[in-house]
Coordinates of N, CA, C and O in Angstrom, one line a residue:
M1 N 26.9 -10.1 -59.3 CA 27.8 -10.1 -60.5 C 28.3 -11.6 -60.8 O 28.3 -12.0 -61.9
G2 N 28.6 -12.3 -59.8 CA 29.1 -13.7 -60.0 C 28.0 -14.6 -60.6 O 28.3 -15.4 -61.5
T3 N 26.8 -14.4 -60.2 CA 25.7 -15.2 -60.8 C 25.5 -14.9 -62.3 O 25.4 -15.8 -63.1
A4 N 25.6 -13.6 -62.6 CA 25.5 -13.2 -64.0 C 26.6 -13.8 -64.9 O 26.4 -14.3 -66.0
L5 N 27.8 -13.9 -64.3 CA 29.0 -14.4 -65.0 C 28.8 -15.9 -65.3 O 29.0 -16.5 -66.4
V6 N 28.2 -16.6 -64.3 CA 28.0 -18.1 -64.4 C 26.9 -18.3 -65.5 O 27.0 -19.2 -66.3
I7 N 25.9 -17.4 -65.5 CA 24.9 -17.5 -66.6 C 25.5 -17.3 -67.9 O 25.2 -18.1 -68.9
V8 N 26.3 -16.3 -68.1 CA 27.0 -16.1 -69.4 C 27.8 -17.3 -69.8 O 27.8 -17.7 -70.9
W9 N 28.6 -17.9 -68.8 CA 29.4 -19.0 -69.1 C 28.6 -20.2 -69.6 O 28.9 -21.0 -70.5
V10 N 27.4 -20.4 -68.9 CA 26.5 -21.5 -69.3 C 26.0 -21.3 -70.7 O 25.9 -22.2 -71.5
L11 N 25.6 -20.0 -71.0 CA 25.1 -19.7 -72.4 C 26.2 -20.0 -73.4 O 26.0 -20.5 -74.5
F12 N 27.5 -19.6 -73.1 CA 28.6 -19.9 -74.0 C 28.7 -21.4 -74.2 O 29.0 -21.8 -75.3
M13 N 28.5 -22.2 -73.2 CA 28.6 -23.7 -73.4 C 27.5 -24.2 -74.3 O 27.7 -25.0 -75.2
I14 N 26.3 -23.6 -74.2 CA 25.2 -23.9 -75.1 C 25.5 -23.5 -76.5 O 25.3 -24.3 -77.5
I15 N 26.1 -22.3 -76.7 CA 26.5 -21.9 -78.0 C 27.5 -22.8 -78.6 O 27.5 -23.2 -79.8
T16 N 28.5 -23.2 -77.8 CA 29.5 -24.1 -78.2 C 28.9 -25.4 -78.7 O 29.3 -26.0 -79.8
L17 N 28.0 -26.0 -77.9 CA 27.4 -27.2 -78.3 C 26.5 -27.1 -79.6 O 26.3 -28.1 -80.3
S18 N 26.0 -25.9 -79.8 CA 25.1 -25.7 -81.0 C 25.9 -25.1 -82.2 O 25.3 -24.5 -83.0
Y19 N 27.2 -25.2 -82.2 CA 28.0 -24.5 -83.2 C 27.6 -24.8 -84.6 O 27.7 -24.0 -85.5
R20 N 27.2 -26.0 -84.9 CA 26.9 -26.5 -86.2 C 25.5 -25.9 -86.7 O 25.2 -26.1 -87.9
T21 N 24.8 -25.2 -85.9 CA 23.5 -24.7 -86.3 C 23.7 -23.2 -86.7 O 24.8 -22.6 -86.4
G22 N 22.7 -22.7 -87.4 CA 22.8 -21.2 -87.8 C 22.9 -20.3 -86.5 O 23.7 -19.4 -86.5
F23 N 22.2 -20.7 -85.5 CA 22.2 -19.9 -84.3 C 23.6 -19.9 -83.7 O 24.2 -18.9 -83.2
G24 N 24.2 -21.1 -83.6 CA 25.5 -21.3 -83.0 C 26.6 -20.5 -83.8 O 27.4 -19.9 -83.2
K25 N 26.5 -20.6 -85.1 CA 27.5 -19.9 -85.9 C 27.4 -18.4 -85.8 O 28.4 -17.7 -85.7
A26 N 26.2 -17.9 -85.8 CA 26.0 -16.5 -85.7 C 26.4 -16.0 -84.3 O 27.0 -14.9 -84.2
S27 N 26.1 -16.8 -83.3 CA 26.6 -16.4 -82.0 C 28.1 -16.4 -81.8 O 28.6 -15.5 -81.2
M28 N 28.7 -17.4 -82.4 CA 30.2 -17.4 -82.3 C 30.8 -16.3 -83.1 O 31.8 -15.7 -82.7
D29 N 30.2 -15.9 -84.2 CA 30.7 -14.7 -85.0 C 30.6 -13.5 -84.1 O 31.5 -12.6 -84.1
M30 N 29.5 -13.3 -83.4 CA 29.3 -12.1 -82.5 C 30.4 -12.2 -81.4 O 30.9 -11.1 -81.0
I31 N 30.6 -13.3 -80.8 CA 31.6 -13.5 -79.8 C 33.0 -13.1 -80.3 O 33.8 -12.4 -79.7
D32 N 33.3 -13.6 -81.5 CA 34.6 -13.3 -82.1 C 34.8 -11.8 -82.4 O 35.9 -11.3 -82.4
K33 N 33.8 -11.1 -82.7 CA 33.8 -9.7 -83.0 C 33.9 -8.7 -81.8 O 34.3 -7.6 -81.9
S34 N 33.6 -9.3 -80.6 CA 33.6 -8.5 -79.4 C 34.8 -8.8 -78.5 O 34.9 -10.0 -78.0
P35 N 35.7 -7.9 -78.2 CA 36.8 -8.2 -77.3 C 36.4 -8.7 -75.9 O 37.0 -9.6 -75.4
L36 N 35.3 -8.1 -75.4 CA 34.8 -8.5 -74.1 C 34.3 -9.9 -74.1 O 34.6 -10.7 -73.2
L37 N 33.4 -10.2 -75.1 CA 32.9 -11.5 -75.2 C 33.9 -12.6 -75.4 O 33.9 -13.7 -74.9
T38 N 34.9 -12.2 -76.3 CA 36.0 -13.1 -76.5 C 36.8 -13.4 -75.3 O 37.1 -14.6 -75.0
F39 N 37.1 -12.4 -74.5 CA 37.8 -12.6 -73.2 C 37.0 -13.5 -72.3 O 37.5 -14.5 -71.7
L40 N 35.7 -13.2 -72.1 CA 34.8 -14.1 -71.3 C 34.7 -15.5 -71.8 O 34.8 -16.5 -71.0
Y41 N 34.7 -15.7 -73.1 CA 34.6 -17.0 -73.7 C 35.9 -17.8 -73.4 O 35.9 -18.9 -73.1
D42 N 37.0 -17.1 -73.6 CA 38.3 -17.7 -73.4 C 38.6 -18.1 -72.0 O 39.4 -18.9 -71.7
H43 N 38.0 -17.4 -71.1 CA 38.2 -17.6 -69.6 C 37.0 -18.2 -69.0 O 36.6 -17.8 -67.8
N44 N 36.3 -19.1 -69.7 CA 35.1 -19.8 -69.1 C 35.6 -20.9 -68.3 O 35.9 -22.0 -68.7
Y45 N 35.7 -20.7 -67.0 CA 36.2 -21.7 -66.0 C 35.4 -22.9 -65.9 O 35.9 -24.0 -65.6
I46 N 34.1 -22.8 -66.1 CA 33.2 -23.9 -66.0 C 33.5 -24.9 -67.2 O 33.7 -26.1 -67.0
M47 N 33.6 -24.3 -68.4 CA 33.9 -25.2 -69.6 C 35.3 -25.8 -69.5 O 35.5 -26.9 -69.8
N48 N 36.2 -25.0 -69.0 CA 37.6 -25.5 -68.8 C 37.6 -26.6 -67.8 O 38.3 -27.6 -68.0
A49 N 36.9 -26.5 -66.7 CA 36.8 -27.6 -65.7 C 36.2 -28.9 -66.3 O 36.7 -30.0 -66.0
I50 N 35.2 -28.7 -67.1 CA 34.5 -29.9 -67.7 C 35.4 -30.6 -68.7 O 35.6 -31.8 -68.7
I51 N 36.1 -29.8 -69.5 CA 37.1 -30.3 -70.5 C 38.2 -31.1 -69.8 O 38.6 -32.2 -70.2
K52 N 38.7 -30.5 -68.7 CA 39.8 -31.2 -67.9 C 39.3 -32.4 -67.2 O 40.1 -33.4 -67.1
F53 N 38.1 -32.4 -66.8 CA 37.5 -33.5 -66.1 C 37.3 -34.7 -67.0 O 37.4 -35.9 -66.7
H54 N 36.9 -34.4 -68.3 CA 36.6 -35.4 -69.3 C 37.8 -36.1 -69.6 O 38.0 -37.2 -69.7

């Protein structure tokens, strides 16, 4: 389960980096429409650690 969560968080980071593309916008729309995906996106500890480190 932990490995799957890390993979999802990495995919979320890729989506965030590609936000200006059609793929990124469509993916963010899907995340926004899903309560589960929104929760996982908001609690992405990998991305939060990178942002705090930067």
